[in-house]
Coordinates of C-alpha atoms in Angstrom, one line a residue:
X701 CA -26.4 -20.1 -15.1
X702 CA -28.9 -18.4 -12.9
X703 CA -29.4 -15.0 -11.3
X704 CA -29.8 -14.6 -7.4
X705 CA -31.2 -11.7 -5.5
X706 CA -32.0 -11.2 -1.8
X707 CA -32.5 -8.8 0.9
X708 CA -33.0 -8.3 4.6
X709 CA -35.3 -5.3 5.0
X710 CA -36.5 -4.9 8.6
X711 CA -38.2 -1.5 8.2
X712 CA -39.5 -1.8 4.7
X713 CA -42.0 -4.6 4.5
X714 CA -42.8 -5.4 0.9
X715 CA -45.4 -7.8 -0.4
X716 CA -44.5 -11.1 -1.9
X717 CA -45.8 -9.9 -5.2
X718 CA -43.5 -6.8 -5.0
X719 CA -40.5 -9.0 -4.3
X720 CA -41.2 -11.3 -7.2
X721 CA -41.2 -8.3 -9.5
X722 CA -37.8 -7.3 -8.1
X723 CA -36.4 -10.7 -8.9
X724 CA -37.7 -10.3 -12.4
X725 CA -35.2 -7.5 -12.9
X726 CA -32.8 -10.2 -13.5
X727 CA -35.2 -12.4 -15.4
X728 CA -32.8 -12.7 -18.5
X729 CA -30.3 -14.6 -16.3
X730 CA -32.8 -17.5 -15.8
X731 CA -36.0 -17.4 -17.9
X732 CA -36.9 -21.0 -17.1
X733 CA -38.3 -20.7 -13.7
X734 CA -38.2 -18.7 -10.4
X735 CA -37.8 -19.6 -6.7
X736 CA -38.3 -17.7 -3.5
X737 CA -37.8 -18.0 0.2
X738 CA -39.4 -15.3 2.4
X739 CA -39.3 -15.3 6.2
X740 CA -38.4 -13.0 9.1
X741 CA -37.6 -9.9 7.1
X742 CA -35.4 -12.1 4.7
X743 CA -36.4 -12.0 1.0
X744 CA -34.4 -14.5 -1.1
X745 CA -35.1 -15.1 -4.8
X746 CA -33.6 -16.5 -7.9
X747 CA -34.2 -16.9 -11.7
X748 CA -33.0 -20.3 -13.1
X749 CA -31.5 -21.2 -16.5
X750 CA -31.9 -25.0 -16.4
X751 CA -28.8 -26.9 -17.5
X752 CA -28.3 -29.7 -15.1
X753 CA -31.1 -32.0 -13.8
X754 CA -33.8 -30.1 -15.6
X755 CA -36.7 -31.6 -13.8
X756 CA -35.2 -31.7 -10.2
X757 CA -32.9 -28.7 -10.0
X758 CA -35.4 -26.2 -8.7
X759 CA -34.2 -23.6 -6.1
X760 CA -33.9 -22.8 -3.3
X761 CA -32.5 -26.2 -2.4
X762 CA -32.7 -27.4 1.2
X763 CA -30.9 -29.9 3.4
X764 CA -32.7 -33.0 4.9
X765 CA -34.4 -31.1 7.7
X766 CA -35.0 -27.8 5.8
X767 CA -32.7 -25.9 8.3
X768 CA -30.3 -24.8 5.5
X769 CA -31.0 -23.3 2.0
X770 CA -29.0 -22.4 -1.0
X771 CA -29.6 -20.0 -3.9
X772 CA -26.9 -20.7 -6.5
X773 CA -25.6 -19.1 -9.7
X774 CA -22.9 -21.1 -11.6
X775 CA -21.6 -24.6 -11.9
X776 CA -19.8 -27.0 -9.6
X777 CA -18.0 -29.2 -12.2
X778 CA -16.9 -31.9 -9.9
X779 CA -20.4 -32.3 -8.3
X780 CA -20.8 -35.9 -9.3
X781 CA -17.7 -37.1 -7.3
X782 CA -18.8 -34.9 -4.4
X783 CA -22.4 -36.5 -4.4
X784 CA -20.8 -39.9 -4.0
X785 CA -18.7 -38.8 -1.0
X786 CA -21.6 -37.0 0.6
X787 CA -23.8 -40.1 0.2
X788 CA -21.2 -42.2 1.9
X789 CA -21.4 -39.8 4.9
X790 CA -25.2 -40.4 5.1
X791 CA -26.6 -37.5 3.2
X792 CA -30.0 -38.0 1.4
X793 CA -30.2 -36.4 -2.1
X794 CA -33.5 -35.4 -3.5
X795 CA -31.9 -34.5 -6.9
X796 CA -28.8 -35.0 -8.9
X797 CA -28.0 -31.2 -9.2
X798 CA -24.9 -29.5 -8.2
X799 CA -26.9 -27.0 -6.1
X800 CA -27.8 -29.8 -3.7
X801 CA -24.1 -30.6 -3.3
X802 CA -23.5 -27.2 -1.9
X803 CA -26.1 -27.3 0.9
X804 CA -25.0 -30.7 2.1
X805 CA -21.3 -29.9 1.9
X806 CA -21.6 -26.6 3.8
X807 CA -23.9 -28.0 6.5
X808 CA -21.0 -30.3 7.4
X809 CA -18.4 -27.6 7.3
X810 CA -18.1 -24.1 5.7
X811 CA -14.5 -25.0 4.9
X812 CA -15.8 -27.5 2.3
X813 CA -16.1 -24.5 0.0
X814 CA -12.5 -25.5 -0.9
X815 CA -13.7 -28.8 -2.4
X816 CA -15.7 -27.0 -5.1
X817 CA -14.2 -26.9 -8.6
X818 CA -16.2 -24.4 -10.7
X819 CA -17.6 -21.0 -11.3
X820 CA -20.1 -19.8 -8.7
X821 CA -21.7 -17.1 -6.7
X822 CA -24.2 -18.3 -4.1
X823 CA -26.0 -17.5 -0.8
X824 CA -26.2 -20.1 2.0
X825 CA -28.8 -19.4 4.5
X826 CA -28.9 -20.8 8.0
X827 CA -32.6 -20.4 8.8
X828 CA -32.6 -21.2 12.6
X829 CA -29.6 -18.9 13.3
X830 CA -30.8 -16.3 10.8
X831 CA -27.3 -16.1 9.3
X832 CA -26.6 -15.5 5.6
X833 CA -23.5 -16.5 3.9
X834 CA -22.3 -15.3 0.4
X835 CA -19.5 -17.0 -1.5
X836 CA -17.8 -16.1 -4.8
X837 CA -15.5 -18.4 -6.9
X838 CA -11.7 -18.1 -6.8
X839 CA -11.2 -16.5 -10.3
X840 CA -14.3 -14.3 -10.2
X841 CA -16.1 -15.8 -13.2
X842 CA -19.5 -15.3 -11.5
X843 CA -20.3 -11.8 -10.2
X844 CA -21.9 -10.9 -6.8
X845 CA -22.7 -7.4 -5.6
X846 CA -24.1 -6.3 -2.2
X847 CA -25.2 -3.3 -0.1
X848 CA -25.2 -3.0 3.7
X849 CA -26.5 -0.1 5.7
X850 CA -26.7 -1.1 9.4
X851 CA -30.2 -1.3 10.7
X852 CA -31.8 -0.6 7.3
X853 CA -30.8 -3.0 4.6
X854 CA -28.6 -5.8 3.5
X855 CA -29.0 -7.0 0.0
X856 CA -27.2 -8.9 -2.7
X857 CA -27.6 -9.5 -6.4
X858 CA -26.0 -11.1 -9.4
X859 CA -26.3 -7.7 -11.1
X860 CA -26.2 -4.1 -9.9
X861 CA -29.6 -3.5 -11.5
X862 CA -31.2 -5.9 -9.0
X863 CA -29.8 -3.8 -6.1
X864 CA -31.0 -0.6 -7.9
X865 CA -34.6 -2.1 -7.9
X866 CA -34.4 -3.2 -4.2
X867 CA -33.0 0.2 -3.0
X868 CA -35.6 2.1 -5.0
X869 CA -38.4 0.0 -3.4
X870 CA -36.8 0.5 0.1
X871 CA -36.5 4.3 -0.4
X872 CA -32.7 4.2 -0.3
X873 CA -30.8 6.7 -2.5
X874 CA -27.8 5.5 -4.4
X875 CA -25.1 8.1 -5.0
X876 CA -22.5 8.2 -7.9
X877 CA -19.0 7.2 -6.8
X878 CA -16.4 9.8 -7.8
X879 CA -13.6 7.4 -7.3
X880 CA -15.2 4.9 -9.8
X881 CA -15.4 7.6 -12.4
X882 CA -11.7 8.5 -11.8
X883 CA -10.5 5.0 -12.3
X884 CA -13.0 4.2 -15.1
X885 CA -11.4 6.9 -17.3
X886 CA -8.0 5.5 -16.4
X887 CA -8.7 1.8 -17.1
X888 CA -12.0 1.7 -19.2
X889 CA -13.6 -0.3 -16.4
X890 CA -14.4 0.1 -12.7
X891 CA -11.9 -1.9 -10.5
X892 CA -13.6 -4.1 -8.0
X893 CA -14.7 -4.1 -5.2
X894 CA -15.8 -0.5 -5.9
X895 CA -18.8 0.1 -8.1
X896 CA -20.4 3.2 -9.8
X897 CA -22.3 3.6 -6.6
X898 CA -20.8 4.6 -3.2
X899 CA -23.2 2.2 -1.4
X900 CA -22.7 -0.9 -3.5
X901 CA -19.7 -3.2 -3.5
X902 CA -18.6 -6.3 -5.3
X903 CA -17.7 -9.3 -3.4
X904 CA -14.2 -10.1 -4.4
X905 CA -13.2 -13.5 -5.9
X906 CA -12.3 -16.2 -3.3
X907 CA -14.1 -14.3 -0.5
X908 CA -16.9 -15.3 1.9
X909 CA -19.3 -12.7 3.5
X910 CA -21.3 -13.5 6.6
X911 CA -24.3 -11.4 7.6
X912 CA -26.0 -11.8 11.0
X913 CA -28.6 -9.0 10.9
X914 CA -26.2 -6.6 12.7
X915 CA -22.8 -6.8 11.0
X916 CA -21.1 -8.2 8.0
X917 CA -17.7 -10.1 8.1
X918 CA -15.7 -10.7 5.0
X919 CA -12.8 -13.2 4.9
X920 CA -10.7 -14.6 2.0
X921 CA -11.1 -18.4 1.7
X922 CA -8.6 -18.6 -1.2
X923 CA -5.6 -16.6 -2.3
X924 CA -2.9 -17.3 -4.8
X925 CA 0.5 -17.3 -3.2
X926 CA 3.6 -17.1 -5.3
X927 CA 5.4 -20.5 -5.3
X928 CA 8.8 -21.6 -6.6
X929 CA 8.6 -23.0 -10.0
X930 CA 8.3 -26.8 -10.7
X931 CA 11.6 -28.5 -11.4
X932 CA 10.3 -30.5 -14.4
X933 CA 11.5 -30.7 -18.0
X934 CA 9.5 -29.4 -20.9
X935 CA 8.1 -32.8 -21.9
X936 CA 6.8 -33.3 -18.4
X937 CA 5.3 -29.9 -18.4
X938 CA 3.6 -30.6 -21.6
X939 CA 2.1 -33.8 -20.2
X940 CA 0.9 -32.0 -17.0
X941 CA -0.8 -29.1 -18.9
X942 CA -2.4 -31.3 -21.5
X943 CA -3.8 -33.6 -18.7
X944 CA -5.2 -30.8 -16.7
X945 CA -6.6 -28.9 -19.7
X946 CA -8.3 -32.0 -21.1
X947 CA -9.8 -32.7 -17.7
X948 CA -11.0 -29.1 -17.4
X949 CA -12.7 -29.3 -20.9
X950 CA -14.2 -32.7 -20.0
X951 CA -15.8 -31.3 -16.8
X952 CA -17.3 -28.5 -18.7
X953 CA -18.9 -30.8 -21.3
X954 CA -21.4 -32.0 -18.7
X955 CA -24.9 -30.6 -19.7
X956 CA -28.5 -31.8 -20.1
X957 CA -29.0 -29.1 -22.8
X958 CA -27.4 -28.5 -26.3
X959 CA -23.9 -27.0 -26.1
X960 CA -21.8 -25.0 -28.5
X961 CA -18.4 -23.3 -28.8
X962 CA -17.4 -19.7 -29.7
X963 CA -14.7 -20.4 -32.2
X964 CA -12.5 -17.5 -33.5
X965 CA -9.4 -17.7 -35.6
X966 CA -7.2 -17.7 -32.6
X967 CA -5.3 -20.4 -30.7
X968 CA -7.2 -20.7 -27.4
X969 CA -10.7 -21.4 -28.7
X970 CA -9.2 -23.7 -31.4
X971 CA -7.5 -25.8 -28.6
X972 CA -10.8 -26.2 -26.7
X973 CA -12.4 -27.2 -30.0
X974 CA -9.7 -29.8 -30.6
X975 CA -9.8 -31.3 -27.1
X976 CA -13.7 -31.5 -27.2
X977 CA -13.8 -33.0 -30.7
X978 CA -10.8 -35.2 -31.0
X979 CA -9.8 -36.1 -27.5
X980 CA -13.3 -36.3 -25.9
X981 CA -15.3 -37.2 -29.1
X982 CA -17.9 -34.5 -28.6
X983 CA -19.8 -33.1 -31.5
X984 CA -20.1 -29.4 -30.7
X985 CA -21.6 -26.8 -33.0
X986 CA -19.2 -23.9 -33.3
X987 CA -20.1 -20.3 -33.8
X988 CA -17.9 -17.7 -35.4
X989 CA -18.7 -14.0 -35.6
X990 CA -18.3 -12.3 -39.1
X991 CA -17.7 -8.7 -40.2
X992 CA -18.9 -8.7 -43.8
X993 CA -18.2 -5.0 -44.2
X994 CA -15.0 -5.0 -42.3
X995 CA -12.8 -7.8 -43.6
X996 CA -9.8 -6.7 -41.6
X997 CA -11.6 -7.9 -38.5
X998 CA -13.1 -11.0 -40.0
X999 CA -11.8 -14.4 -38.9
X1000 CA -14.4 -16.6 -40.5
X1001 CA -12.1 -18.2 -43.0
X1002 CA -9.6 -19.4 -40.4
X1003 CA -12.3 -20.5 -38.0
X1004 CA -14.2 -22.4 -40.7
X1005 CA -11.0 -24.2 -41.7
X1006 CA -10.4 -25.2 -38.1
X1007 CA -13.9 -26.5 -37.7
X1008 CA -13.7 -28.6 -40.9
X1009 CA -10.2 -29.8 -39.9
X1010 CA -11.8 -31.1 -36.6
X1011 CA -14.9 -32.4 -38.2
X1012 CA -17.2 -29.8 -36.6
X1013 CA -20.1 -27.8 -37.9
X1014 CA -19.4 -24.2 -38.0
X1015 CA -22.2 -21.6 -38.0
X1016 CA -21.1 -18.2 -39.3
X1017 CA -23.0 -15.4 -37.5
X1018 CA -22.6 -12.2 -39.7
X1019 CA -22.9 -9.1 -37.6
X1020 CA -25.3 -7.0 -39.7
X1021 CA -26.6 -4.4 -37.3
X1022 CA -26.8 -0.7 -36.7
X1023 CA -23.7 0.2 -34.6
X1024 CA -25.4 3.2 -32.9
X1025 CA -28.4 1.0 -31.9
X1026 CA -26.1 -1.6 -30.6
X1027 CA -24.2 1.0 -28.5
X1028 CA -27.5 2.1 -27.0
X1029 CA -28.3 -1.6 -26.2
X1030 CA -25.0 -2.1 -24.6
X1031 CA -25.5 0.6 -22.1
X1032 CA -28.8 -0.9 -21.0
X1033 CA -27.2 -4.3 -20.5
X1034 CA -24.1 -3.4 -18.5
X1035 CA -25.1 -1.9 -15.1
X1036 CA -22.3 0.5 -14.9
X1037 CA -19.9 2.2 -17.4
X1038 CA -17.9 -0.4 -19.3
X1039 CA -15.9 0.7 -22.2
X1040 CA -14.5 -2.4 -23.8
X1041 CA -15.8 -1.9 -27.5
X1042 CA -15.8 -5.7 -28.1
X1043 CA -18.7 -5.9 -25.7
X1044 CA -20.8 -4.9 -28.7
X1045 CA -20.0 -8.0 -30.9
X1046 CA -20.0 -10.3 -27.7
X1047 CA -23.6 -9.3 -27.0
X1048 CA -24.6 -9.8 -30.6
X1049 CA -22.9 -13.2 -31.0
X1050 CA -24.5 -14.3 -27.8
X1051 CA -27.9 -13.4 -29.1
X1052 CA -27.3 -15.3 -32.3
X1053 CA -26.0 -18.3 -30.5
X1054 CA -29.0 -18.4 -28.2
X1055 CA -31.1 -19.6 -31.1
X1056 CA -29.2 -22.9 -31.2
X1057 CA -27.8 -23.7 -27.7
X1058 CA -28.0 -22.9 -24.0
X1059 CA -24.3 -23.4 -23.2
X1060 CA -21.2 -22.2 -25.0
X1061 CA -17.6 -23.0 -24.3
X1062 CA -14.9 -20.4 -25.1
X1063 CA -11.2 -19.8 -25.0
X1064 CA -11.3 -17.0 -22.5
X1065 CA -8.3 -16.9 -20.1
X1066 CA -5.7 -18.6 -22.3
X1067 CA -3.7 -15.4 -22.8
X1068 CA -3.6 -14.6 -19.1
X1069 CA -2.8 -18.2 -18.1
X1070 CA -0.1 -19.0 -20.6
X1071 CA 1.3 -15.5 -21.6
X1072 CA -0.4 -14.9 -24.9
X1073 CA 0.0 -11.0 -25.1
X1074 CA 2.9 -9.5 -27.1
X1075 CA 3.9 -7.4 -24.1
X1076 CA 4.9 -10.6 -22.3
X1077 CA 7.9 -10.8 -24.6
X1078 CA 9.5 -7.9 -23.0
X1079 CA 8.4 -9.0 -19.5
X1080 CA 10.1 -12.4 -20.0
X1081 CA 13.3 -10.6 -21.0
X1082 CA 13.2 -8.5 -18.0
X1083 CA 13.3 -11.7 -15.9
X1084 CA 16.9 -12.1 -16.9
X1085 CA 18.1 -8.8 -15.7
X1086 CA 19.7 -9.1 -12.2
X1087 CA 18.4 -7.1 -9.3
X1088 CA 15.3 -6.0 -11.1
X1089 CA 12.1 -5.8 -9.0
X1090 CA 9.2 -6.6 -11.2
X1091 CA 6.7 -5.1 -8.8
X1092 CA 8.6 -1.8 -8.4
X1093 CA 8.6 -1.3 -12.2
X1094 CA 5.0 -2.2 -12.3
X1095 CA 4.3 0.4 -9.6
X1096 CA 6.6 3.1 -10.9
X1097 CA 6.5 3.0 -14.6
X1098 CA 2.8 3.7 -15.5
X1099 CA 2.0 4.3 -19.1
X1100 CA 5.4 3.5 -20.5
X1101 CA 4.3 3.9 -24.1
X1102 CA 3.5 7.5 -23.4
X1103 CA 6.4 8.4 -21.1
X1104 CA 9.2 7.7 -23.6
X1105 CA 11.5 10.1 -21.7
X1106 CA 11.7 7.9 -18.6
X1107 CA 15.3 7.2 -18.5
X1108 CA 15.0 3.9 -16.6
X1109 CA 12.7 2.4 -19.1
X1110 CA 14.9 3.5 -22.0
X1111 CA 18.0 1.9 -20.3
X1112 CA 16.0 -1.3 -19.7
X1113 CA 14.7 -1.5 -23.2
X1114 CA 18.2 -1.3 -24.7
X1115 CA 19.0 -4.5 -23.1
X1116 CA 16.1 -6.5 -24.6
X1117 CA 17.1 -6.7 -28.2
X1118 CA 13.7 -6.0 -29.4
X1119 CA 12.8 -3.7 -32.2
X1120 CA 11.2 -0.3 -31.3
X1121 CA 7.7 -1.5 -32.5
X1122 CA 8.0 -4.5 -30.2
X1123 CA 8.9 -2.6 -27.1
X1124 CA 5.7 -2.9 -25.0
X1125 CA 5.3 -3.8 -21.4
X1126 CA 2.3 -5.0 -19.4
X1127 CA 2.3 -2.5 -16.6
X1128 CA -1.1 -0.9 -16.7
X1129 CA -3.8 0.0 -19.2
X1130 CA -4.1 3.6 -17.7
X1131 CA -5.4 5.7 -20.6
X1132 CA -4.5 9.1 -19.1
X1133 CA -1.4 10.9 -18.1
X1134 CA -1.4 12.3 -14.5
X1135 CA -0.9 15.9 -15.8
X1136 CA -4.1 15.5 -17.9
X1137 CA -6.2 14.2 -15.0
X1138 CA -5.9 17.6 -13.3
X1139 CA -7.9 19.2 -16.1
X1140 CA -10.5 16.6 -16.6
X1141 CA -12.6 16.0 -13.5
X1142 CA -15.1 18.4 -11.7
X1143 CA -14.2 17.0 -8.3
X1144 CA -11.1 16.7 -6.1
X1145 CA -8.9 13.9 -7.4
X1146 CA -6.1 14.3 -4.9
X1147 CA -7.3 11.4 -2.7
X1148 CA -7.4 9.0 -5.7
X1149 CA -4.5 7.2 -7.3
X1150 CA -4.1 4.5 -9.9
X1151 CA -0.9 3.5 -8.1
X1152 CA -3.0 2.5 -5.1
X1153 CA -4.9 0.1 -7.3
X1154 CA -1.7 -1.4 -8.7
X1155 CA -0.2 -1.8 -5.2
X1156 CA -2.9 -4.5 -4.4
X1157 CA -1.1 -6.9 -6.8
X1158 CA 2.3 -7.2 -5.2
X1159 CA 3.5 -10.8 -5.3
X1160 CA 6.6 -9.9 -3.4
X1161 CA 10.2 -9.2 -4.2
X1162 CA 10.9 -12.8 -5.1
X1163 CA 8.4 -12.9 -8.0
X1164 CA 9.8 -12.9 -11.4
X1165 CA 8.8 -9.9 -13.6
X1166 CA 6.7 -12.1 -16.0
X1167 CA 4.8 -13.6 -13.0
X1168 CA 4.1 -10.1 -11.6
X1169 CA 2.8 -8.8 -14.9
X1170 CA 0.6 -11.9 -15.4
X1171 CA -0.6 -11.8 -11.8
X1172 CA -1.8 -8.2 -12.5
X1173 CA -3.4 -9.2 -15.7
X1174 CA -5.4 -12.0 -14.2
X1175 CA -6.4 -10.2 -11.1
X1176 CA -7.2 -6.8 -12.6
X1177 CA -7.6 -6.8 -16.4
X1178 CA -9.2 -10.3 -16.5
X1179 CA -11.5 -9.7 -13.5
X1180 CA -12.7 -6.2 -14.4
X1181 CA -12.6 -6.6 -18.1
X1182 CA -13.1 -9.9 -19.8
X1183 CA -15.0 -11.6 -17.1
X1184 CA -17.5 -8.8 -16.7
X1185 CA -17.9 -8.5 -20.5
X1186 CA -18.6 -12.1 -21.1
X1187 CA -20.9 -12.7 -18.1
X1188 CA -23.1 -9.8 -19.0
X1189 CA -23.1 -10.6 -22.7
X1190 CA -24.0 -14.2 -22.3
X1191 CA -26.6 -13.7 -19.6
X1192 CA -28.3 -11.0 -21.5
X1193 CA -29.0 -13.7 -24.1
X1194 CA -29.9 -16.3 -21.5
X1195 CA -27.1 -18.6 -22.3
X1196 CA -24.2 -19.8 -20.1
X1197 CA -20.5 -19.3 -21.0
X1198 CA -17.9 -21.8 -19.8
X1199 CA -14.2 -21.2 -19.8
X1200 CA -11.9 -24.2 -19.5
X1201 CA -8.8 -22.1 -19.2
X1202 CA -10.2 -20.5 -16.1
X1203 CA -10.2 -23.7 -14.1
X1204 CA -8.7 -23.1 -10.6
X1205 CA -6.6 -26.3 -10.7
X1206 CA -5.3 -25.5 -14.2
X1207 CA -4.5 -22.0 -12.9
X1208 CA -2.6 -23.3 -10.0
X1209 CA -0.6 -25.8 -12.1
X1210 CA 0.1 -23.2 -14.9
X1211 CA 1.4 -20.8 -12.5
X1212 CA 4.2 -23.2 -11.4
X1213 CA 5.6 -23.5 -14.9
X1214 CA 9.0 -21.7 -15.6
X1215 CA 8.7 -18.5 -17.6
X1216 CA 10.6 -19.9 -20.6
X1217 CA 7.9 -22.6 -21.0
X1218 CA 5.4 -19.8 -21.6
X1219 CA 7.5 -17.3 -23.6
X1220 CA 10.5 -18.4 -25.7
X1221 CA 12.2 -15.6 -27.5
X1222 CA 9.4 -13.8 -29.4
X1223 CA 7.1 -16.8 -29.2
X1224 CA 4.2 -16.4 -26.9
X1225 CA 2.1 -19.2 -25.4
X1226 CA 5.1 -21.4 -26.4
X1227 CA 3.9 -24.6 -24.4
X1228 CA 0.5 -24.5 -26.0
X1229 CA 1.8 -24.2 -29.5
X1230 CA 4.2 -27.0 -28.9
X1231 CA 1.4 -29.2 -27.5
X1232 CA -1.2 -28.7 -30.2
X1233 CA 0.6 -27.2 -33.2
X1234 CA 0.5 -30.5 -35.1
X1235 CA -3.3 -30.9 -34.6
X1236 CA -4.5 -27.4 -35.8
X1237 CA -4.2 -25.5 -39.0
X1238 CA -0.9 -23.6 -39.6
X1239 CA -2.6 -20.2 -39.6
X1240 CA -3.9 -20.8 -36.0
X1241 CA -0.4 -21.4 -34.7
X1242 CA 1.6 -19.0 -36.7
X1243 CA -0.9 -16.4 -37.8
X1244 CA -0.9 -12.8 -36.4
X1245 CA -2.6 -12.5 -33.1
X1246 CA -5.8 -10.5 -33.2
X1247 CA -8.1 -9.4 -30.4
X1248 CA -11.8 -9.4 -30.5
X1249 CA -11.9 -6.1 -32.3
X1250 CA -14.5 -3.7 -34.0
X1251 CA -14.0 -0.8 -36.4
X1252 CA -14.1 1.7 -33.5
X1253 CA -12.2 4.5 -35.3
X1254 CA -14.7 4.3 -38.2
X1255 CA -17.7 4.2 -35.9
X1256 CA -16.5 7.2 -33.9
X1257 CA -16.0 9.3 -37.0
X1258 CA -19.3 8.2 -38.7
X1259 CA -22.0 6.1 -37.0
X1260 CA -21.5 7.6 -33.5
X1261 CA -21.2 11.2 -34.6
X1262 CA -25.0 12.1 -33.9
X1263 CA -24.6 10.9 -30.3
X1264 CA -21.3 12.7 -30.0
X1265 CA -22.8 15.9 -31.1
X1266 CA -25.8 15.3 -28.7
X1267 CA -23.4 14.8 -25.8
X1268 CA -21.4 18.0 -26.5
X1269 CA -24.6 20.1 -26.7
X1270 CA -26.2 18.5 -23.6
X1271 CA -24.7 20.9 -21.1
X1272 CA -27.4 20.3 -18.5
X1273 CA -26.6 16.5 -18.2
X1274 CA -25.5 15.4 -14.8
X1275 CA -22.6 13.9 -16.7
X1276 CA -21.0 17.4 -16.7
X1277 CA -21.1 17.5 -12.9
X1278 CA -18.2 15.1 -13.1
X1279 CA -16.3 15.9 -16.3
X1280 CA -15.3 19.4 -17.4
X1281 CA -17.1 20.7 -20.6
X1282 CA -13.8 21.8 -22.1
X1283 CA -12.2 18.4 -21.7
X1284 CA -15.1 16.7 -23.5
X1285 CA -15.1 19.2 -26.3
X1286 CA -11.4 19.1 -26.8
X1287 CA -11.2 15.4 -26.6
X1288 CA -13.4 15.0 -29.7
X1289 CA -12.1 18.0 -31.6
X1290 CA -8.3 17.8 -31.2
X1291 CA -5.4 15.4 -30.6
X1292 CA -4.1 17.4 -27.6
X1293 CA -4.6 14.6 -25.1
X1294 CA -1.6 12.1 -25.2
X1295 CA -3.8 9.1 -24.5
X1296 CA -2.5 5.5 -24.7
X1297 CA -5.3 5.1 -27.1
X1298 CA -7.3 8.2 -27.9
X1299 CA -10.1 6.4 -29.6
X1300 CA -10.6 4.2 -26.5
X1301 CA -10.6 7.2 -24.3
X1302 CA -13.2 8.8 -26.5
X1303 CA -15.3 5.7 -26.5
X1304 CA -15.1 5.6 -22.7
X1305 CA -16.4 9.1 -22.3
X1306 CA -19.3 8.4 -24.6
X1307 CA -20.2 5.3 -22.6
X1308 CA -20.1 7.4 -19.4
X1309 CA -22.4 10.0 -20.9
X1310 CA -24.9 7.2 -22.0
X1311 CA -24.9 5.8 -18.5
X1312 CA -25.9 9.1 -17.0
X1313 CA -28.6 9.5 -19.7
X1314 CA -29.9 6.0 -18.9
X1315 CA -30.0 6.9 -15.2
X1316 CA -32.0 10.1 -15.9
X1317 CA -34.7 7.9 -17.5

């Protein structure tokens, strides 16, 4: 893991020393060393967390004649095989790092980006032509943000805070994006490519940006297209998935520094632990978060049992911290409002793990790849209803849990055979009713629509309902939620997270599986449970599914109360330029808002207030 930052500043000459201080705004992403390339109004820099080729992996990395350069954040997991093929073509390597693979591959052909298997966000600079290319990985594991104002600035960074620093140095004002706030209170995060600032965008996964000093051009080099399902039996599917998942784990075990694993009581991280320990004979140290004061959220007993079962050492990391202090720290770490409460323990466990290792494996993405959420049970049953367009339901039935009078949904639910408490559907995570939105914001919301966001995820009329819902989860909830959370949490502690379930080859293969291989009756992640059930403790396979949760309701009513009172009294805050005072007051004093999850909505508003307070400072 590293952090990259660069700019083209034709009218704002800054000293080399000034630029190095700008690069240090992302120091935490790479505390081991820094690298720079400054020429012809281009300022390119990076901070390195050394994991592969500790002595020879300095950046920028150049090709043989120094005409091409790369600044790289991430890992190319298949770099060893690519090195061999590039050497066969006559390329001369000065290191054994994956970064050098990039520069030699792309100087041959930019289309070689499709050969890379990994997580990445990097800049490729053609020095003679003065053309800069940015690439982001297919799934979006690694972030990349940019700003372009013709004739004034082009800049990019692994984090928005880097662009804030550059814009401040260049005298460019950043303005708050009303659309971002509108969607943030609907989804608890800001949907990419928009950001909290009008001027800053996220480069989307699987995209390539080209900058030539005058214009930018963005093209999509990879896109998932819905494909007919494989015509294979269940045993063949099991063999396929086991082979690909084992290979994915094996590729991610390559490291020149100590590695560990975030082990919960759940299935996904336990599978990764099993494959690493038993199939690949790797002795990983595992880390499990503990909630000593809130046993209902504690999974240490199950995780410890799993670790011992697999012969692994398990380190219990008890979260003994001040919730209010942690909340304040969260807001300083995340560049823009981000309202997943599990970011708090994610940051804390990353800090604790950094005392032992530089790299951690995790089970992220297993739910999205293999249908692990309970709402997929209904989605799989809807597959069997003739003439049912999954996408149209996704688009038209927002907030089904809160719109119980929608006749179509009622008629559909009657056909599923599920109990009332099991009738959930993966449509959106919109926390607000449209009727409430009219009374919340201090700006015109008529031009914004959550349905416009949803419409970006149409797989087409031929897609099964479960595939449509999972596609939405992978490309919206995963991208804007889990991936943002874990990248910022781990990088804040200067460690790298690796997610075997988010391998692009595994993604493509798992997408071809028939729905009934993933969900069978009320059994989610069916194929994974059938594959690994005999190798893991009973509780892991058959226990109640838990998210990475915190005692949010308790914290809102107790520990966070001083901050809530401050927010309600702080009428001069710019925060109230965007939200109505009455809405904020009523939100914390009554139950009048029929939110999908009122506590999450309250937490989202509190985080937004803290972001504005941070910006004031």
